[in-house]
């Protein structure tokens, strides 16, 4: 695991490959490690390939739908109208942002994070620009809050993924086990909201 982590993260920071290429490098590294340890069988390779194909098809379908939806939003100018309406409410931008974040948290309980982000960003992006928020900071917050949603009961998509892997563990036990992680992510979100500069200041030290 450490070798694989070093390959992916080290390659990213060294500039050997892009984030997308890092995924391929990680997959290839995992396959070679499994081969070296004698843990890769033809059946396991076939099952992994089939599952990867299913997930890839699902992601492409979501992205295709989101792209069409984004074009529709641009043509109808709904996001810009919504941004102008919210800007004229006379409410503090911070209050509006809290409601937006809360909406993402609730939505994450019932939708996959990728689907939710790709479907809502075309609507929300003009709104946060109108409110004067940094779009990079908003992106970091939305990713964090969306990931909180996918482990939050009652749906919590990722908890059911864990259940599919660890079939002998009751779902109630899995839901109880996620709360320390949920609390830690909530603290991170609060810190990022209180100190937005973290989202843009710290990454500047990660360049080579």
Backbone as a printed PyTorch tensor [residue, N CA C, xyz], in Angstrom:
tensor([[[  0.8320,  -1.2000,   0.0000],
         [  0.0000,   0.0000,   0.0000],
         [  0.8710,   1.2570,   0.0000]],

        [[  1.9730,   1.2330,   0.7940],
         [  2.8600,   2.3910,   0.8490],
         [  3.5540,   2.6260,  -0.4950]],

        [[  3.9480,   1.5250,  -1.1450],
         [  4.5870,   1.6570,  -2.4600],
         [  3.6170,   2.2750,  -3.4690]],

        [[  2.3700,   1.8090,  -3.4400],
         [  1.3620,   2.3230,  -4.3680],
         [  1.0660,   3.7880,  -4.0830]],

        [[  0.9570,   4.1310,  -2.8060],
         [  0.7210,   5.5260,  -2.4190],
         [  1.8790,   6.4040,  -2.8650]],

        [[  3.1060,   5.9270,  -2.6520],
         [  4.2750,   6.6980,  -3.0670],
         [  4.3340,   6.8940,  -4.5700]],

        [[  3.9360,   5.8510,  -5.3230],
         [  3.9240,   5.9540,  -6.7750],
         [  2.9530,   7.0100,  -7.2590]],

        [[  1.7230,   6.9650,  -6.7470],
         [  0.6770,   7.8760,  -7.2180],
         [  0.9460,   9.3090,  -6.7580]],

        [[  1.1160,   9.4990,  -5.4480],
         [  1.2970,  10.8540,  -4.9220],
         [  2.6590,  11.4300,  -5.3200]],

        [[  3.7020,  10.5920,  -5.2680],
         [  5.0220,  11.0730,  -5.6740],
         [  5.0560,  11.4700,  -7.1340]],

        [[  4.3970,  10.6710,  -7.9810],
         [  4.3360,  11.0070,  -9.3920],
         [  3.5780,  12.2900,  -9.6630]],

        [[  2.5240,  12.5280,  -8.8760],
         [  1.7500,  13.7640,  -9.0270],
         [  2.5820,  14.9760,  -8.6610]],

        [[  3.2110,  14.9240,  -7.4870],
         [  3.9790,  16.0840,  -7.0240],
         [  5.2320,  16.3090,  -7.8570]],

        [[  5.7930,  15.2320,  -8.4080],
         [  6.9920,  15.3720,  -9.2360],
         [  6.6580,  15.8240, -10.6520]],

        [[  5.3720,  15.8080, -11.0060],
         [  4.9650,  16.2280, -12.3350],
         [  5.1450,  15.1670, -13.3960]],

        [[  5.2530,  13.8990, -12.9780],
         [  5.4250,  12.8170, -13.9470],
         [  4.1510,  12.5630, -14.7250]],

        [[  2.9810,  12.7680, -14.0900],
         [  1.7260,  12.5600, -14.7920],
         [  0.6350,  13.4250, -14.1790]],

        [[ -0.4660,  13.5610, -14.9170],
         [ -1.6130,  14.3520, -14.4760],
         [ -2.4510,  13.5330, -13.4860]],

        [[ -3.4190,  14.1540, -12.7990],
         [ -4.2860,  13.3900, -11.9030],
         [ -5.0030,  12.2300, -12.5920]],

        [[ -5.4490,  12.4420, -13.8410],
         [ -6.1080,  11.3550, -14.5700],
         [ -5.1310,  10.2230, -14.8530]],

        [[ -3.9200,  10.5910, -15.2870],
         [ -2.9030,   9.5700, -15.5400],
         [ -2.4830,   8.8770, -14.2540]],

        [[ -2.5620,   9.5890, -13.1200],
         [ -2.2090,   8.9860, -11.8370],
         [ -3.1480,   7.8290, -11.5020]],

        [[ -4.4180,   7.9660, -11.9000],
         [ -5.3590,   6.8650, -11.6910],
         [ -4.9390,   5.6240, -12.4580]],

        [[ -4.5180,   5.8230, -13.7130],
         [ -4.0440,   4.6960, -14.5120],
         [ -2.7690,   4.0960, -13.9450]],

        [[ -1.8600,   4.9740, -13.4720],
         [ -0.6200,   4.4800, -12.8740],
         [ -0.9080,   3.6900, -11.6010]],

        [[ -1.8810,   4.1620, -10.8170],
         [ -2.2550,   3.4310,  -9.6030],
         [ -2.8500,   2.0730,  -9.9130]],

        [[ -3.7080,   2.0300, -10.9410],
         [ -4.3210,   0.7510, -11.3330],
         [ -3.2580,  -0.2290, -11.8310]],

        [[ -2.3370,   0.2740, -12.6690],
         [ -1.2700,  -0.5890, -13.1780],
         [ -0.3580,  -1.0460, -12.0510]],

        [[ -0.0490,  -0.1270, -11.1240],
         [  0.7900,  -0.4850,  -9.9850],
         [  0.1520,  -1.5450,  -9.1160]],

        [[ -1.1690,  -1.4070,  -8.8850],
         [ -1.8790,  -2.4060,  -8.0800],
         [ -1.8540,  -3.7690,  -8.7600]],

        [[ -1.9970,  -3.7870, -10.0810],
         [ -1.9840,  -5.0570, -10.8030],
         [ -0.6080,  -5.7300, -10.7190]],

        [[  0.4540,  -4.9440, -10.8910],
         [  1.8010,  -5.5180, -10.8290],
         [  2.1390,  -6.0060,  -9.4180]],

        [[  1.6850,  -5.2670,  -8.4030],
         [  1.9230,  -5.6980,  -7.0240],
         [  1.1840,  -7.0020,  -6.7380]],

        [[ -0.0710,  -7.0930,  -7.2230],
         [ -0.8330,  -8.3260,  -7.0410],
         [ -0.1800,  -9.4960,  -7.7610]],

        [[  0.3600,  -9.2290,  -8.9550],
         [  1.0720, -10.2870,  -9.6910],
         [  2.3250, -10.7340,  -8.9400]],

        [[  3.0740,  -9.7580,  -8.4180],
         [  4.3070, -10.0830,  -7.7070],
         [  4.0330, -10.8980,  -6.4430]],

        [[  2.8780, -10.6440,  -5.8200],
         [  2.5450, -11.3790,  -4.5920],
         [  1.7550, -12.6500,  -4.8710]],

        [[  1.4880, -12.9280,  -6.1420],
         [  0.7580, -14.1370,  -6.5010],
         [ -0.7040, -14.1180,  -6.0950]],

        [[ -1.3000, -12.9220,  -6.0040],
         [ -2.6930, -12.7960,  -5.5500],
         [ -3.6590, -12.4660,  -6.6870]],

        [[ -3.1550, -12.3480,  -7.8990],
         [ -4.0180, -12.0040,  -9.0250],
         [ -4.3710, -13.2640,  -9.8140]],

        [[ -5.6600, -13.5710,  -9.8630],
         [ -6.1340, -14.7200, -10.6340],
         [ -6.8890, -14.2160, -11.8570]],

        [[ -7.0720, -15.1150, -12.8400],
         [ -7.8290, -14.7290, -14.0280],
         [ -9.2570, -14.3480, -13.6610]],

        [[ -9.8430, -15.0780, -12.7000],
         [-11.2160, -14.7730, -12.2840],
         [-11.2960, -13.3960, -11.6340]],

        [[-10.3220, -13.0950, -10.7710],
         [-10.3020, -11.7870, -10.1320],
         [-10.0790, -10.6680, -11.1290]],

        [[ -9.1930, -10.9180, -12.1090],
         [ -8.9330,  -9.9240, -13.1460],
         [-10.1870,  -9.6740, -13.9800]],

        [[-10.9050, -10.7470, -14.3190],
         [-12.1330, -10.6170, -15.1090],
         [-13.1980,  -9.8510, -14.3290]],

        [[-13.3850, -10.2090, -13.0510],
         [-14.3940,  -9.5180, -12.2350],
         [-14.0630,  -8.0370, -12.0880]],

        [[-12.7770,  -7.7090, -11.8760],
         [-12.3720,  -6.3150, -11.7370],
         [-12.6100,  -5.5400, -13.0310]],

        [[-12.3400,  -6.1830, -14.1590],
         [-12.5490,  -5.5350, -15.4570],
         [-14.0240,  -5.2590, -15.7080]],

        [[-14.8690,  -6.2380, -15.3880],
         [-16.3150,  -6.0570, -15.5720],
         [-16.8380,  -4.9330, -14.6750]],

        [[-16.4040,  -4.9260, -13.4190],
         [-16.8650,  -3.8900, -12.4960],
         [-16.3780,  -2.5110, -12.9340]],

        [[-15.1320,  -2.4320, -13.4090],
         [-14.5960,  -1.1620, -13.9010],
         [-15.3790,  -0.6630, -15.1070]],

        [[-15.7420,  -1.5780, -16.0010],
         [-16.5250,  -1.2120, -17.1810],
         [-17.8910,  -0.6670, -16.7820]],

        [[-18.5230,  -1.3070, -15.8060],
         [-19.8330,  -0.8420, -15.3360],
         [-19.7330,   0.5540, -14.7290]],

        [[-18.7160,   0.7660, -13.8710],
         [-18.5570,   2.0660, -13.2240],
         [-18.2350,   3.1450, -14.2560]],

        [[-17.3710,   2.8180, -15.2130],
         [-17.0100,   3.7820, -16.2590],
         [-18.2350,   4.1740, -17.0820]],

        [[-19.0550,   3.1810, -17.4520],
         [-20.2750,   3.4760, -18.2120],
         [-21.2040,   4.3740, -17.4140]],

        [[-21.3220,   4.1100, -16.1130],
         [-22.1870,   4.9240, -15.2650],
         [-21.6750,   6.3640, -15.2010]],

        [[-20.3500,   6.5210, -15.0110],
         [-19.7680,   7.8620, -14.9170],
         [-19.9590,   8.6300, -16.2210]],

        [[-19.7190,   7.9670, -17.3510],
         [-19.8810,   8.6420, -18.6460],
         [-21.3360,   9.0390, -18.8830]],

        [[-22.2740,   8.2010, -18.4510],
         [-23.6880,   8.5380, -18.6010],
         [-24.0360,   9.7650, -17.7640]],

        [[-23.4990,   9.8160, -16.5360],
         [-23.7440,  10.9650, -15.6660],
         [-23.1460,  12.2350, -16.2720]],

        [[-21.9050,  12.1250, -16.7360],
         [-21.2370,  13.2940, -17.3120],
         [-21.9430,  13.7650, -18.5790]],

        [[-22.4010,  12.8280, -19.3960],
         [-23.1280,  13.1930, -20.6130],
         [-24.4180,  13.9350, -20.2700]],

        [[-25.1640,  13.3890, -19.3150],
         [-26.3930,  14.0520, -18.8890],
         [-26.1270,  15.4190, -18.2930]],

        [[-25.0450,  15.5230, -17.4890],
         [-24.7170,  16.8090, -16.8810],
         [-24.2910,  17.8290, -17.9300]],

        [[-23.5830,  17.3760, -18.9640],
         [-23.1670,  18.2820, -20.0430],
         [-24.3810,  18.8360, -20.7870]],

        [[-25.3220,  17.9540, -21.0980],
         [-26.5540,  18.3960, -21.7700],
         [-27.3340,  19.3480, -20.8740]],

        [[-27.3920,  18.9980, -19.5720],
         [-28.0950,  19.8460, -18.6240],
         [-27.4260,  21.2160, -18.5250]],

        [[-26.0780,  21.2320, -18.5350],
         [-25.3560,  22.4950, -18.4640],
         [-25.6210,  23.3730, -19.6740]],

        [[-25.6810,  22.7550, -20.8580],
         [-26.0090,  23.5260, -22.0650],
         [-27.4200,  24.1060, -21.9810]],

        [[-28.3350,  23.2940, -21.4580],
         [-29.7130,  23.7650, -21.2940],
         [-29.7630,  24.9590, -20.3420]],

        [[-29.0070,  24.8660, -19.2480],
         [-28.9580,  25.9670, -18.2930],
         [-28.3990,  27.2330, -18.9260]],

        [[-27.3730,  27.0640, -19.7580],
         [-26.7610,  28.2350, -20.3990],
         [-27.7270,  28.9030, -21.3790]],

        [[-28.4540,  28.0990, -22.1520],
         [-29.3870,  28.6340, -23.1430],
         [-30.5620,  29.3330, -22.4750]],

        [[-31.0870,  28.7310, -21.4200],
         [-32.2620,  29.2990, -20.7510],
         [-31.9060,  30.4240, -19.7880]],

        [[-30.6040,  30.5700, -19.4640],
         [-30.1280,  31.6120, -18.5500],
         [-30.7400,  31.4980, -17.1620]],

        [[-31.1650,  30.3150, -16.7850],
         [-31.7260,  30.1020, -15.4470],
         [-30.7090,  30.4200, -14.3490]],

        [[-29.4380,  29.9480, -14.4490],
         [-28.4900,  30.2570, -13.3690],
         [-28.2730,  31.7490, -13.1650]],

        [[-28.2020,  32.4970, -14.2650],
         [-27.9440,  33.9240, -14.1550],
         [-29.1570,  34.6560, -13.5650]],

        [[-30.3500,  34.2070, -13.9500],
         [-31.5690,  34.7800, -13.3690],
         [-31.6430,  34.4830, -11.8820]],

        [[-31.2900,  33.2360, -11.5230],
         [-31.2880,  32.8500, -10.1130],
         [-30.2620,  33.6580,  -9.3290]],

        [[-29.0860,  33.8760,  -9.9260],
         [-28.0450,  34.6530,  -9.2500],
         [-28.5060,  36.0890,  -9.0010]],

        [[-29.1600,  36.6820,  -9.9990],
         [-29.6620,  38.0510,  -9.8330],
         [-30.7480,  38.1020,  -8.7690]],

        [[-31.5970,  37.0730,  -8.7290],
         [-32.6780,  37.0430,  -7.7370],
         [-32.1140,  36.9080,  -6.3260]],

        [[-31.1390,  36.0110,  -6.1530],
         [-30.5420,  35.8250,  -4.8320],
         [-29.7800,  37.0680,  -4.4110]],

        [[-29.0800,  37.7040,  -5.3640],
         [-28.3360,  38.9170,  -5.0500],
         [-29.2280,  40.0530,  -4.6060]],

        [[-30.4860,  40.0310,  -5.0280],
         [-31.4080,  41.0950,  -4.6520],
         [-32.2510,  40.7980,  -3.4300]],

        [[-31.9780,  39.7080,  -2.7440],
         [-32.7730,  39.3490,  -1.5640],
         [-32.4910,  40.2390,  -0.3650]],

        [[-31.3150,  40.8490,  -0.3410],
         [-30.9730,  41.6800,   0.8030],
         [-30.5260,  40.8770,   2.0070]],

        [[-30.1800,  39.6050,   1.7910],
         [-29.7160,  38.7400,   2.8710],
         [-28.2020,  38.6480,   2.7910]],

        [[-27.5660,  38.4680,   3.9270],
         [-26.1120,  38.3480,   3.9590],
         [-25.6420,  37.1850,   3.0900]],

        [[-24.5880,  37.3950,   2.2720],
         [-24.0550,  36.2970,   1.4560],
         [-23.6540,  35.0800,   2.2800]],

        [[-23.1890,  35.3000,   3.5040],
         [-22.8060,  34.1820,   4.3720],
         [-24.0020,  33.3080,   4.7090]],

        [[-25.1450,  33.9320,   4.9360],
         [-26.3640,  33.1710,   5.2400],
         [-26.7700,  32.3390,   4.0300]],

        [[-26.7140,  32.9400,   2.8440],
         [-27.0620,  32.2090,   1.6310],
         [-26.1070,  31.0390,   1.4220]],

        [[-24.8140,  31.2670,   1.6640],
         [-23.8330,  30.1990,   1.5060],
         [-24.0850,  29.0580,   2.4730]],

        [[-24.4930,  29.3700,   3.6910],
         [-24.8130,  28.3120,   4.6630],
         [-25.9540,  27.4500,   4.1530]],

        [[-26.9840,  28.0720,   3.5810],
         [-28.1060,  27.3170,   3.0340],
         [-27.6670,  26.4610,   1.8420]],

        [[-26.7840,  27.0020,   0.9910],
         [-26.2850,  26.2340,  -0.1470],
         [-25.5120,  25.0130,   0.3350]],

        [[-24.6320,  25.2120,   1.3210],
         [-23.8370,  24.1110,   1.8630],
         [-24.7370,  23.0630,   2.5090]],

        [[-25.7310,  23.5280,   3.2490],
         [-26.6720,  22.5970,   3.8810],
         [-27.4300,  21.7990,   2.8280]],

        [[-27.7690,  22.4540,   1.7130],
         [-28.4590,  21.7630,   0.6280],
         [-27.6000,  20.6710,   0.0130]],

        [[-26.3040,  20.9510,  -0.1500],
         [-25.3870,  19.9340,  -0.6690],
         [-25.2560,  18.7690,   0.3030]],

        [[-25.2270,  19.0750,   1.5910],
         [-25.1190,  18.0140,   2.5950],
         [-26.3310,  17.0930,   2.5610]],

        [[-27.5230,  17.7010,   2.4460],
         [-28.7490,  16.8930,   2.3620],
         [-28.7870,  16.1150,   1.0570]],

        [[-28.4260,  16.7750,  -0.0490],
         [-28.4390,  16.1000,  -1.3440],
         [-27.4830,  14.9350,  -1.4030]],

        [[-26.3360,  15.0580,  -0.7230],
         [-25.3700,  13.9820,  -0.7070],
         [-25.8710,  12.7300,  -0.0240]],

        [[-26.8890,  12.8770,   0.8140],
         [-27.4640,  11.7050,   1.4770],
         [-28.2480,  10.8370,   0.5000]],

        [[-28.6660,  11.3950,  -0.6220],
         [-29.5460,  10.6760,  -1.5350],
         [-28.9730,  10.5210,  -2.9460]],

        [[-27.8650,  11.2210,  -3.2480],
         [-27.2840,  11.1620,  -4.5920],
         [-25.7920,  10.8780,  -4.4990]],

        [[-25.2510,  10.2990,  -5.5520],
         [-23.8080,  10.1520,  -5.6670],
         [-23.1780,  11.5340,  -5.7850]],

        [[-21.9990,  11.7090,  -5.1640],
         [-21.3650,  13.0350,  -5.1340],
         [-21.0400,  13.5440,  -6.5340]],

        [[-20.5740,  12.6630,  -7.4300],
         [-20.2520,  13.0960,  -8.7920],
         [-21.4960,  13.5960,  -9.5040]],

        [[-22.5960,  12.8530,  -9.3830],
         [-23.8330,  13.2670, -10.0390],
         [-24.3290,  14.5980,  -9.4890]],

        [[-24.2620,  14.7500,  -8.1730],
         [-24.7700,  15.9710,  -7.5640],
         [-23.9340,  17.1830,  -7.9590]],

        [[-22.6200,  17.0270,  -7.9440],
         [-21.7470,  18.1500,  -8.2800],
         [-21.9040,  18.5500,  -9.7440]],

        [[-21.8890,  17.5700, -10.6360],
         [-21.9730,  17.8890, -12.0630],
         [-23.3330,  18.4700, -12.4400]],

        [[-24.3730,  18.1200, -11.7090],
         [-25.7070,  18.6340, -12.0230],
         [-25.9720,  20.0060, -11.4080]],

        [[-25.3290,  20.3100, -10.2880],
         [-25.6540,  21.5540,  -9.5910],
         [-24.6730,  22.6910,  -9.8660]],

        [[-23.4310,  22.3730, -10.2170],
         [-22.4400,  23.4300, -10.4380],
         [-22.8690,  24.4220, -11.5280]],

        [[-23.4630,  23.9660, -12.6700],
         [-23.9100,  24.9590, -13.6610],
         [-24.9060,  25.9700, -13.1020]],

        [[-25.6610,  25.5810, -12.0800],
         [-26.6310,  26.4930, -11.4700],
         [-25.9650,  27.3350, -10.3830]],

        [[-25.1280,  26.7010,  -9.5530],
         [-24.5690,  27.3640,  -8.3860],
         [-23.3920,  28.2920,  -8.7120]],

        [[-22.6410,  27.9780,  -9.7600],
         [-21.4370,  28.7590, -10.0430],
         [-21.7240,  30.2500, -10.2650]],

        [[-22.6990,  30.6130, -11.1180],
         [-23.0020,  32.0470, -11.2590],
         [-23.5010,  32.6700,  -9.9560]],

        [[-24.1550,  31.8740,  -9.1300],
         [-24.6770,  32.3910,  -7.8620],
         [-23.5410,  32.7870,  -6.9340]],

        [[-22.5480,  31.9020,  -6.7770],
         [-21.4620,  32.2120,  -5.8360],
         [-20.5790,  33.3440,  -6.3660]],

        [[-20.4760,  33.4670,  -7.7070],
         [-19.7400,  34.6050,  -8.2600],
         [-20.4780,  35.9080,  -7.9720]],

        [[-21.8030,  35.8600,  -8.0990],
         [-22.6190,  37.0350,  -7.8120],
         [-22.4990,  37.4510,  -6.3480]],

        [[-22.3550,  36.4530,  -5.4630],
         [-22.2430,  36.7270,  -4.0320],
         [-20.8350,  37.1580,  -3.6310]],

        [[-19.8760,  37.0220,  -4.5490],
         [-18.5240,  37.4890,  -4.2670],
         [-17.6070,  36.4680,  -3.6150]],

        [[-17.9510,  35.1860,  -3.6660],
         [-17.1100,  34.1500,  -3.0610],
         [-16.0720,  33.6490,  -4.0660]],

        [[-14.9440,  33.1950,  -3.5350],
         [-13.8880,  32.6350,  -4.3750],
         [-14.3420,  31.2860,  -4.9280]],

        [[-14.3410,  31.0850,  -6.2450],
         [-14.8210,  29.8210,  -6.8090],
         [-13.9520,  28.6170,  -6.4270]],

        [[-12.6350,  28.8360,  -6.2200],
         [-11.7700,  27.7320,  -5.8060],
         [-12.1340,  27.2800,  -4.3930]],

        [[-12.3240,  28.2370,  -3.5180],
         [-12.7500,  27.9190,  -2.1510],
         [-14.0990,  27.1980,  -2.1660]],

        [[-15.0150,  27.6760,  -2.9910],
         [-16.3320,  27.0450,  -3.0820],
         [-16.2080,  25.6040,  -3.5700]],

        [[-15.3310,  25.3740,  -4.5470],
         [-15.1330,  24.0190,  -5.0440],
         [-14.6340,  23.0750,  -3.9640]],

        [[-13.6730,  23.5450,  -3.1590],
         [-13.1440,  22.7240,  -2.0750],
         [-14.2360,  22.4150,  -1.0570]],

        [[-15.0090,  23.4260,  -0.6940],
         [-16.0910,  23.2380,   0.2790],
         [-17.1230,  22.2470,  -0.2370]],

        [[-17.5210,  22.3820,  -1.4980],
         [-18.5590,  21.5180,  -2.0560],
         [-18.0940,  20.0680,  -2.1230]],

        [[-16.8360,  19.8540,  -2.5120],
         [-16.3120,  18.4840,  -2.5370],
         [-16.3400,  17.8860,  -1.1390]],

        [[-15.9210,  18.6630,  -0.1440],
         [-15.8860,  18.1760,   1.2380],
         [-17.2890,  17.8690,   1.7510]],

        [[-18.2110,  18.8030,   1.5160],
         [-19.5750,  18.6140,   2.0150],
         [-20.2800,  17.4660,   1.2790]],

        [[-20.0320,  17.3390,  -0.0180],
         [-20.6340,  16.2380,  -0.7800],
         [-20.1520,  14.8940,  -0.2720]],

        [[-18.8670,  14.8130,   0.0650],
         [-18.3370,  13.5610,   0.6060],
         [-18.8870,  13.2810,   1.9980]],

        [[-19.2160,  14.3170,   2.7450],
         [-19.9020,  14.1120,   4.0230],
         [-21.2820,  13.5030,   3.7830]],

        [[-21.9460,  13.9900,   2.7370],
         [-23.2920,  13.5050,   2.4520],
         [-23.3340,  12.0350,   2.0970]],

        [[-22.3120,  11.5380,   1.3610],
         [-22.3680,  10.1520,   0.8970],
         [-22.0370,   9.1350,   1.9870]],

        [[-21.7100,   9.6070,   3.2050],
         [-21.5690,   8.6680,   4.3260],
         [-22.5890,   8.9530,   5.4240]],

        [[-23.5510,   9.8310,   5.1110],
         [-24.5370,  10.2270,   6.1080],
         [-25.8230,   9.4090,   5.9630]],

        [[-26.3730,   8.8670,   7.0700],
         [-27.6690,   8.1710,   6.9950],
         [-28.7480,   9.1510,   6.5390]],

        [[-29.8800,   8.6870,   5.9730],
         [-30.2840,   7.2740,   5.8730],
         [-29.7710,   6.5420,   4.6380]],

        [[-29.3500,   7.2640,   3.6000],
         [-28.9200,   6.5770,   2.3850],
         [-27.4110,   6.3660,   2.4180]],

        [[-26.6230,   7.4480,   2.3660],
         [-25.1780,   7.3290,   2.4520],
         [-24.6160,   6.2760,   1.5100]],

        [[-24.4630,   6.6230,   0.2360],
         [-24.0980,   5.6540,  -0.7890],
         [-22.8450,   4.8620,  -0.4120]],

        [[-21.8280,   5.5330,   0.1200],
         [-20.5700,   4.8540,   0.4280],
         [-20.7100,   3.8140,   1.5270]],

        [[-21.6610,   4.0150,   2.4310],
         [-21.8500,   3.0220,   3.4880],
         [-22.3690,   1.7040,   2.9150]],

        [[-23.1650,   1.7760,   1.8580],
         [-23.6650,   0.5590,   1.2260],
         [-22.5700,  -0.1150,   0.4040]],

        [[-21.6210,   0.6900,  -0.0910],
         [-20.4630,   0.1010,  -0.7650],
         [-19.6540,  -0.7210,   0.2330]],

        [[-19.4580,  -0.1660,   1.4280],
         [-18.7370,  -0.8930,   2.4820],
         [-19.4800,  -2.1630,   2.8500]],

        [[-20.7950,  -2.0730,   2.9300],
         [-21.6020,  -3.2490,   3.2480],
         [-21.4370,  -4.3240,   2.1780]],

        [[-21.3240,  -3.9040,   0.9190],
         [-21.1310,  -4.8750,  -0.1470],
         [-19.7990,  -5.5910,  -0.0520]],

        [[-18.7810,  -4.9060,   0.4910],
         [-17.4600,  -5.5180,   0.6430],
         [-17.3870,  -6.3600,   1.9060]],

        [[-17.8730,  -5.7750,   3.0230],
         [-17.8490,  -6.4820,   4.3140],
         [-19.2580,  -6.9980,   4.6200]],

        [[-19.6220,  -8.0780,   3.9690],
         [-20.9960,  -8.5950,   4.0660],
         [-21.3380,  -9.1270,   5.4500]],

        [[-20.3370,  -9.4560,   6.2590],
         [-20.6040, -10.0290,   7.5850],
         [-20.8460,  -8.9650,   8.6560]],

        [[-20.6770,  -7.6860,   8.3050],
         [-20.8670,  -6.5970,   9.2710],
         [-22.2450,  -5.9830,   9.0740]],

        [[-23.0700,  -5.9030,  10.1400],
         [-24.4150,  -5.3110,  10.0080],
         [-24.3470,  -3.8580,   9.5680]],

        [[-25.3520,  -3.4520,   8.7960],
         [-25.3890,  -2.0780,   8.2940],
         [-25.4560,  -1.0690,   9.4380]],

        [[-26.1440,  -1.4390,  10.5390],
         [-26.2360,  -0.5370,  11.6880],
         [-24.8540,  -0.2590,  12.2800]],

        [[-24.0110,  -1.2840,  12.3110],
         [-22.6500,  -1.1150,  12.8270],
         [-21.8450,  -0.1840,  11.9330]],

        [[-22.0230,  -0.3130,  10.6180],
         [-21.3110,   0.5550,   9.6780],
         [-21.7510,   2.0030,   9.8620]],

        [[-23.0450,   2.2230,  10.0050],
         [-23.5430,   3.5880,  10.1930],
         [-23.0190,   4.1850,  11.4960]],

        [[-22.9350,   3.3780,  12.5540],
         [-22.3870,   3.8960,  13.8080],
         [-20.9040,   4.2180,  13.6630]],

        [[-20.2020,   3.4370,  12.8520],
         [-18.7690,   3.6300,  12.6910],
         [-18.3840,   4.8590,  11.9010]],

        [[-19.3160,   5.4220,  11.1150],
         [-18.9530,   6.5690,  10.2780],
         [-18.9830,   7.8910,  11.0430]],

        [[-19.6000,   7.9270,  12.2270],
         [-19.7850,   9.2050,  12.9080],
         [-18.4790,   9.8950,  13.3110]],

        [[-17.4420,   9.1660,  13.7780],
         [-16.1690,   9.8790,  14.0380],
         [-15.5990,  10.5370,  12.7830]],

        [[-15.7100,   9.8540,  11.6400],
         [-15.2230,  10.4270,  10.3910],
         [-16.0890,  11.6100,   9.9700]],

        [[-17.4010,  11.4870,  10.1830],
         [-18.3170,  12.5770,   9.8440],
         [-18.0240,  13.8100,  10.6970]],

        [[-17.7470,  13.5820,  11.9770],
         [-17.4180,  14.6990,  12.8660],
         [-16.1160,  15.3670,  12.4480]],

        [[-15.1180,  14.5690,  12.0490],
         [-13.8370,  15.1320,  11.6150],
         [-14.0130,  15.9690,  10.3570]],

        [[-14.8260,  15.4890,   9.4120],
         [-15.0610,  16.2510,   8.1810],
         [-15.8490,  17.5240,   8.4760]],

        [[-16.7640,  17.4570,   9.4430],
         [-17.5220,  18.6490,   9.8200],
         [-16.5970,  19.7200,  10.3940]],

        [[-15.6390,  19.2910,  11.2140],
         [-14.6620,  20.2340,  11.7660],
         [-13.8370,  20.8690,  10.6450]],

        [[-13.4140,  20.0410,   9.6830],
         [-12.6570,  20.5690,   8.5300],
         [-13.4780,  21.5940,   7.7600]],

        [[-14.7590,  21.2920,   7.5480],
         [-15.6250,  22.2160,   6.8100],
         [-15.7800,  23.5380,   7.5580]],

        [[-15.9510,  23.4600,   8.8680],
         [-16.1040,  24.6770,   9.6780],
         [-14.8370,  25.5270,   9.6180]],

        [[-13.6740,  24.8630,   9.6900],
         [-12.4040,  25.5980,   9.6220],
         [-12.2520,  26.2810,   8.2660]],

        [[-12.6120,  25.5690,   7.1900],
         [-12.5000,  26.1510,   5.8510],
         [-13.4700,  27.3150,   5.6560]],

        [[-14.6470,  27.2030,   6.2600],
         [-15.6170,  28.3010,   6.1540],
         [-15.1370,  29.5090,   6.9560]],

        [[-14.5720,  29.2460,   8.1360],
         [-14.0960,  30.3450,   8.9810],
         [-12.8330,  30.9950,   8.4240]],

        [[-11.9760,  30.1840,   7.7840],
         [-10.7150,  30.6960,   7.2340],
         [-10.6010,  30.2850,   5.7690]],

        [[-11.2930,  30.9780,   4.8810],
         [-11.3110,  30.5940,   3.4580],
         [ -9.9340,  30.5950,   2.8030]],

        [[ -8.9820,  31.3620,   3.3570],
         [ -7.6680,  31.4770,   2.7300],
         [ -6.9290,  30.1340,   2.7030]],

        [[ -7.3280,  29.2030,   3.5740],
         [ -6.6770,  27.8940,   3.6060],
         [ -6.8070,  27.1880,   2.2630]],

        [[ -7.9530,  27.3490,   1.6220],
         [ -8.2130,  26.6420,   0.3640],
         [ -7.3150,  27.1150,  -0.7690]],

        [[ -6.8140,  28.3330,  -0.6860],
         [ -5.9800,  28.8670,  -1.7690],
         [ -4.5460,  29.1400,  -1.3350]],

        [[ -4.3270,  29.3260,  -0.0180],
         [ -2.9960,  29.6970,   0.4710],
         [ -2.0860,  28.4800,   0.6000]],

        [[ -2.5480,  27.4350,   1.2680],
         [ -1.7090,  26.2640,   1.4830],
         [ -1.2890,  25.5450,   0.1990]],

        [[ -2.1780,  25.3900,  -0.7870],
         [ -1.7480,  24.7090,  -2.0200],
         [ -0.6110,  25.4130,  -2.7470]],

        [[ -0.4110,  26.6940,  -2.4920],
         [  0.6660,  27.4090,  -3.1630],
         [  2.0400,  26.9050,  -2.7200]],

        [[  2.1080,  26.2310,  -1.5770],
         [  3.3740,  25.6770,  -1.1020],
         [  3.6310,  24.2750,  -1.6450]],

        [[  2.6800,  23.7450,  -2.4360],
         [  2.8110,  22.3910,  -2.9390],
         [  3.3590,  22.3460,  -4.3640]],

        [[  3.8310,  23.4610,  -4.8760],
         [  4.4160,  23.4960,  -6.2160],
         [  5.9120,  23.2570,  -6.1150]],

        [[  6.4590,  22.6640,  -7.1740],
         [  7.8820,  22.3350,  -7.1710],
         [  8.6460,  23.3980,  -7.9500]]])
